[in-house]
Structures are given as structure tokens and as C-alpha cells.
Amino acid sequence: VAWAADTGAYLFGRLIGGPKMAPVLSPNKTWAGLIGGVFCGACIGVAFSLALSKPSVLPLTAAGAVLGIVSQGGDLLESYMKRRFRVKDAGSIIPGHGGLLDRVDSLLAMSWVTGLASWAAHDKVAAWM
């Protein structure tokens, strides 16, 4: 979901453009990008529902959409931290990509939200926490 949401946000933002979402934090992020990230996250939820032969696609579709929003939030949080500490890139391991943290910021945010949701639901998936 993280990669689909990031890719969808990038593509929709580039293709559609439009008003900026948070120009102070991340000048290139648009509302169209947010919608694209949510849409692509939801599409992954549908795909997993179908692949797992779930009786209803709604729960995983909704989860994918919510995680698409969380993805953008993680990206904005990382952008805020870079601005706050006046750092251009969050590392140099992957040149030209803003650092390793730029590649996993959405994944980190989703991991926390998924873990907290699992814990709140008393699911055994969160046993590692």
C-alpha cells in the first residue's frame, strides 16, 4: 500500500497538478496527489480482497484508503522534520532521492498505524509490540 500510495500521489500530482496541499512543508505536494495516493491505496485493498477471496471488498478497500492518507501524512511529517532541522536530504545512501528516509517515511507511518490498530483490536498480529 505504501508504494502504491506514493506512486499514485506522484503520478496524480504530476498529471493533474492543482492547488498545493502544504506549500510550507512540501512545496510540490498537491491535493490531486493526495487523492491519487488514497485511490491507489484503495485499489491495493480491492486487489488483496479479491486475491484472498474475501466475501466483501469494503474492509480492505477502506483500510487501503486510510493507509493512503497515512502515507501522505508520513511523507509530510518527514518533510516537516527536514525543514525544521534545515536538512536538504535525510541521508546520502540513495543519491538524488532525498535519502533513505524519503523512501520509507510512508512505510514507517503505516507500520505505526497498522500496529496500533492491530493492538487496539487485540489482534495477535501485534504480538511483536
PDB file of C-alpha atoms in Angstrom:
ATOM      1  CA  VAL A   1       0.000   0.000   0.000  1.00  0.00           C
ATOM      2  CA  ALA A   2       2.842   2.399   0.850  1.00  0.00           C
ATOM      3  CA  TRP A   3       4.464   2.118  -2.552  1.00  0.00           C
ATOM      4  CA  ALA A   4       1.152   2.255  -4.401  1.00  0.00           C
ATOM      5  CA  ALA A   5       0.074   5.334  -2.454  1.00  0.00           C
ATOM      6  CA  ASP A   6       3.409   7.075  -3.025  1.00  0.00           C
ATOM      7  CA  THR A   7       3.354   6.229  -6.727  1.00  0.00           C
ATOM      8  CA  GLY A   8      -0.279   7.272  -7.108  1.00  0.00           C
ATOM      9  CA  ALA A   9       0.348  10.544  -5.300  1.00  0.00           C
ATOM     10  CA  TYR A  10       3.308  11.297  -7.527  1.00  0.00           C
ATOM     11  CA  LEU A  11       1.516  10.433 -10.770  1.00  0.00           C
ATOM     12  CA  PHE A  12      -1.752  12.212  -9.973  1.00  0.00           C
ATOM     13  CA  GLY A  13       0.123  15.235  -8.661  1.00  0.00           C
ATOM     14  CA  ARG A  14       2.261  15.454 -11.796  1.00  0.00           C
ATOM     15  CA  LEU A  15      -0.511  14.743 -14.285  1.00  0.00           C
ATOM     16  CA  ILE A  16      -3.297  16.782 -12.691  1.00  0.00           C
ATOM     17  CA  GLY A  17      -1.428  19.338 -10.592  1.00  0.00           C
ATOM     18  CA  GLY A  18      -3.652  21.922  -8.996  1.00  0.00           C
ATOM     19  CA  PRO A  19      -3.600  23.610  -5.620  1.00  0.00           C
ATOM     20  CA  LYS A  20      -0.770  22.832  -3.238  1.00  0.00           C
ATOM     21  CA  MET A  21      -1.608  20.841  -0.130  1.00  0.00           C
ATOM     22  CA  ALA A  22       1.052  22.131   2.275  1.00  0.00           C
ATOM     23  CA  PRO A  23       3.376  24.523   0.426  1.00  0.00           C
ATOM     24  CA  VAL A  24       5.322  25.477   3.551  1.00  0.00           C
ATOM     25  CA  LEU A  25       6.179  21.860   4.373  1.00  0.00           C
ATOM     26  CA  SER A  26       6.415  20.329   0.935  1.00  0.00           C
ATOM     27  CA  PRO A  27       6.015  22.744  -1.979  1.00  0.00           C
ATOM     28  CA  ASN A  28       5.312  20.071  -4.612  1.00  0.00           C
ATOM     29  CA  LYS A  29       2.527  18.171  -2.863  1.00  0.00           C
ATOM     30  CA  THR A  30      -0.923  18.772  -4.327  1.00  0.00           C
ATOM     31  CA  TRP A  31      -4.453  17.832  -3.343  1.00  0.00           C
ATOM     32  CA  ALA A  32      -4.624  15.802  -6.557  1.00  0.00           C
ATOM     33  CA  GLY A  33      -1.623  13.844  -5.296  1.00  0.00           C
ATOM     34  CA  LEU A  34      -3.390  13.133  -2.009  1.00  0.00           C
ATOM     35  CA  ILE A  35      -6.447  11.875  -3.892  1.00  0.00           C
ATOM     36  CA  GLY A  36      -4.211   9.751  -6.114  1.00  0.00           C
ATOM     37  CA  GLY A  37      -2.477   8.226  -3.094  1.00  0.00           C
ATOM     38  CA  VAL A  38      -5.787   7.404  -1.433  1.00  0.00           C
ATOM     39  CA  PHE A  39      -7.199   5.986  -4.673  1.00  0.00           C
ATOM     40  CA  CYS A  40      -4.193   3.751  -5.319  1.00  0.00           C
ATOM     41  CA  GLY A  41      -4.140   2.594  -1.687  1.00  0.00           C
ATOM     42  CA  ALA A  42      -7.815   1.649  -2.011  1.00  0.00           C
ATOM     43  CA  CYS A  43      -7.070  -0.206  -5.266  1.00  0.00           C
ATOM     44  CA  ILE A  44      -4.492  -2.326  -3.451  1.00  0.00           C
ATOM     45  CA  GLY A  45      -7.137  -3.081  -0.821  1.00  0.00           C
ATOM     46  CA  VAL A  46      -9.514  -4.259  -3.565  1.00  0.00           C
ATOM     47  CA  ALA A  47      -6.780  -6.374  -5.142  1.00  0.00           C
ATOM     48  CA  PHE A  48      -5.948  -8.059  -1.825  1.00  0.00           C
ATOM     49  CA  SER A  49      -9.645  -8.665  -1.100  1.00  0.00           C
ATOM     50  CA  LEU A  50     -10.043 -10.386  -4.440  1.00  0.00           C
ATOM     51  CA  ALA A  51      -6.791 -12.335  -4.112  1.00  0.00           C
ATOM     52  CA  LEU A  52      -7.819 -13.576  -0.652  1.00  0.00           C
ATOM     53  CA  SER A  53     -11.377 -14.331  -1.837  1.00  0.00           C
ATOM     54  CA  LYS A  54     -12.888 -12.177   0.897  1.00  0.00           C
ATOM     55  CA  PRO A  55     -16.707 -12.062   0.918  1.00  0.00           C
ATOM     56  CA  SER A  56     -16.634  -8.245   0.985  1.00  0.00           C
ATOM     57  CA  VAL A  57     -14.047  -5.922  -0.534  1.00  0.00           C
ATOM     58  CA  LEU A  58     -15.143  -2.998   1.641  1.00  0.00           C
ATOM     59  CA  PRO A  59     -12.980  -3.589   4.767  1.00  0.00           C
ATOM     60  CA  LEU A  60      -9.663  -3.929   2.927  1.00  0.00           C
ATOM     61  CA  THR A  61     -10.594  -1.176   0.464  1.00  0.00           C
ATOM     62  CA  ALA A  62     -11.294   1.185   3.357  1.00  0.00           C
ATOM     63  CA  ALA A  63      -8.081   0.115   5.090  1.00  0.00           C
ATOM     64  CA  GLY A  64      -6.115   0.776   1.894  1.00  0.00           C
ATOM     65  CA  ALA A  65      -7.687   4.234   1.545  1.00  0.00           C
ATOM     66  CA  VAL A  66      -6.967   5.132   5.171  1.00  0.00           C
ATOM     67  CA  LEU A  67      -3.394   3.925   4.801  1.00  0.00           C
ATOM     68  CA  GLY A  68      -3.134   6.074   1.664  1.00  0.00           C
ATOM     69  CA  ILE A  69      -3.922   9.092   3.842  1.00  0.00           C
ATOM     70  CA  VAL A  70      -1.452   7.909   6.481  1.00  0.00           C
ATOM     71  CA  SER A  71       1.152   7.554   3.728  1.00  0.00           C
ATOM     72  CA  GLN A  72       0.829  11.217   2.822  1.00  0.00           C
ATOM     73  CA  GLY A  73       0.914  12.169   6.493  1.00  0.00           C
ATOM     74  CA  GLY A  74       4.165  10.267   6.968  1.00  0.00           C
ATOM     75  CA  ASP A  75       5.648  11.986   3.963  1.00  0.00           C
ATOM     76  CA  LEU A  76       4.578  15.411   5.243  1.00  0.00           C
ATOM     77  CA  LEU A  77       5.979  14.645   8.704  1.00  0.00           C
ATOM     78  CA  GLU A  78       9.334  13.742   7.189  1.00  0.00           C
ATOM     79  CA  SER A  79       9.269  16.935   5.104  1.00  0.00           C
ATOM     80  CA  TYR A  80       8.467  18.934   8.242  1.00  0.00           C
ATOM     81  CA  MET A  81      11.400  17.358  10.098  1.00  0.00           C
ATOM     82  CA  LYS A  82      13.783  18.167   7.248  1.00  0.00           C
ATOM     83  CA  ARG A  83      12.577  21.792   7.167  1.00  0.00           C
ATOM     84  CA  ARG A  84      12.686  22.060  10.960  1.00  0.00           C
ATOM     85  CA  PHE A  85      16.298  20.925  11.124  1.00  0.00           C
ATOM     86  CA  ARG A  86      17.291  22.651   7.844  1.00  0.00           C
ATOM     87  CA  VAL A  87      18.413  19.440   6.176  1.00  0.00           C
ATOM     88  CA  LYS A  88      18.095  19.058   2.414  1.00  0.00           C
ATOM     89  CA  ASP A  89      18.313  15.269   2.296  1.00  0.00           C
ATOM     90  CA  ALA A  90      17.643  12.706   5.010  1.00  0.00           C
ATOM     91  CA  GLY A  91      20.797  10.830   4.060  1.00  0.00           C
ATOM     92  CA  SER A  92      23.023  10.030   1.104  1.00  0.00           C
ATOM     93  CA  ILE A  93      22.602   6.259   0.775  1.00  0.00           C
ATOM     94  CA  ILE A  94      20.321   6.691  -2.246  1.00  0.00           C
ATOM     95  CA  PRO A  95      21.696   9.688  -4.183  1.00  0.00           C
ATOM     96  CA  GLY A  96      19.129  12.019  -5.735  1.00  0.00           C
ATOM     97  CA  HIS A  97      16.201  10.655  -3.727  1.00  0.00           C
ATOM     98  CA  GLY A  98      16.339  12.757  -0.571  1.00  0.00           C
ATOM     99  CA  GLY A  99      17.891   9.919   1.367  1.00  0.00           C
ATOM    100  CA  LEU A 100      16.731   6.584   2.691  1.00  0.00           C
ATOM    101  CA  LEU A 101      14.111   8.157   4.961  1.00  0.00           C
ATOM    102  CA  ASP A 102      12.380   9.602   1.881  1.00  0.00           C
ATOM    103  CA  ARG A 103      11.910   6.033   0.617  1.00  0.00           C
ATOM    104  CA  VAL A 104      10.457   4.652   3.861  1.00  0.00           C
ATOM    105  CA  ASP A 105       8.681   7.602   5.532  1.00  0.00           C
ATOM    106  CA  SER A 106       5.255   6.401   4.377  1.00  0.00           C
ATOM    107  CA  LEU A 107       6.054   2.822   5.309  1.00  0.00           C
ATOM    108  CA  LEU A 108       7.087   3.867   8.815  1.00  0.00           C
ATOM    109  CA  ALA A 109       3.884   5.838   9.364  1.00  0.00           C
ATOM    110  CA  MET A 110       1.768   2.962   8.052  1.00  0.00           C
ATOM    111  CA  SER A 111       3.593   0.481  10.264  1.00  0.00           C
ATOM    112  CA  TRP A 112       2.749   2.500  13.358  1.00  0.00           C
ATOM    113  CA  VAL A 113      -0.897   2.955  12.413  1.00  0.00           C
ATOM    114  CA  THR A 114      -1.325  -0.691  11.430  1.00  0.00           C
ATOM    115  CA  GLY A 115       0.368  -1.844  14.636  1.00  0.00           C
ATOM    116  CA  LEU A 116      -1.761   0.449  16.788  1.00  0.00           C
ATOM    117  CA  ALA A 117      -4.956  -0.650  15.033  1.00  0.00           C
ATOM    118  CA  SER A 118      -3.992  -4.273  15.456  1.00  0.00           C
ATOM    119  CA  TRP A 119      -3.168  -3.722  19.128  1.00  0.00           C
ATOM    120  CA  ALA A 120      -6.449  -1.859  19.711  1.00  0.00           C
ATOM    121  CA  ALA A 121      -8.321  -4.768  18.132  1.00  0.00           C
ATOM    122  CA  HIS A 122      -6.439  -7.222  20.403  1.00  0.00           C
ATOM    123  CA  ASP A 123      -5.101  -8.985  17.333  1.00  0.00           C
ATOM    124  CA  LYS A 124      -2.239 -11.431  17.639  1.00  0.00           C
ATOM    125  CA  VAL A 125      -0.516  -9.682  14.697  1.00  0.00           C
ATOM    126  CA  ALA A 126       0.710  -7.037  17.147  1.00  0.00           C
ATOM    127  CA  ALA A 127       2.422  -9.573  19.429  1.00  0.00           C
ATOM    128  CA  TRP A 128       5.834  -8.150  18.465  1.00  0.00           C
ATOM    129  CA  MET A 129       4.986  -4.765  20.020  1.00  0.00           C
TER     130      MET A 129
END
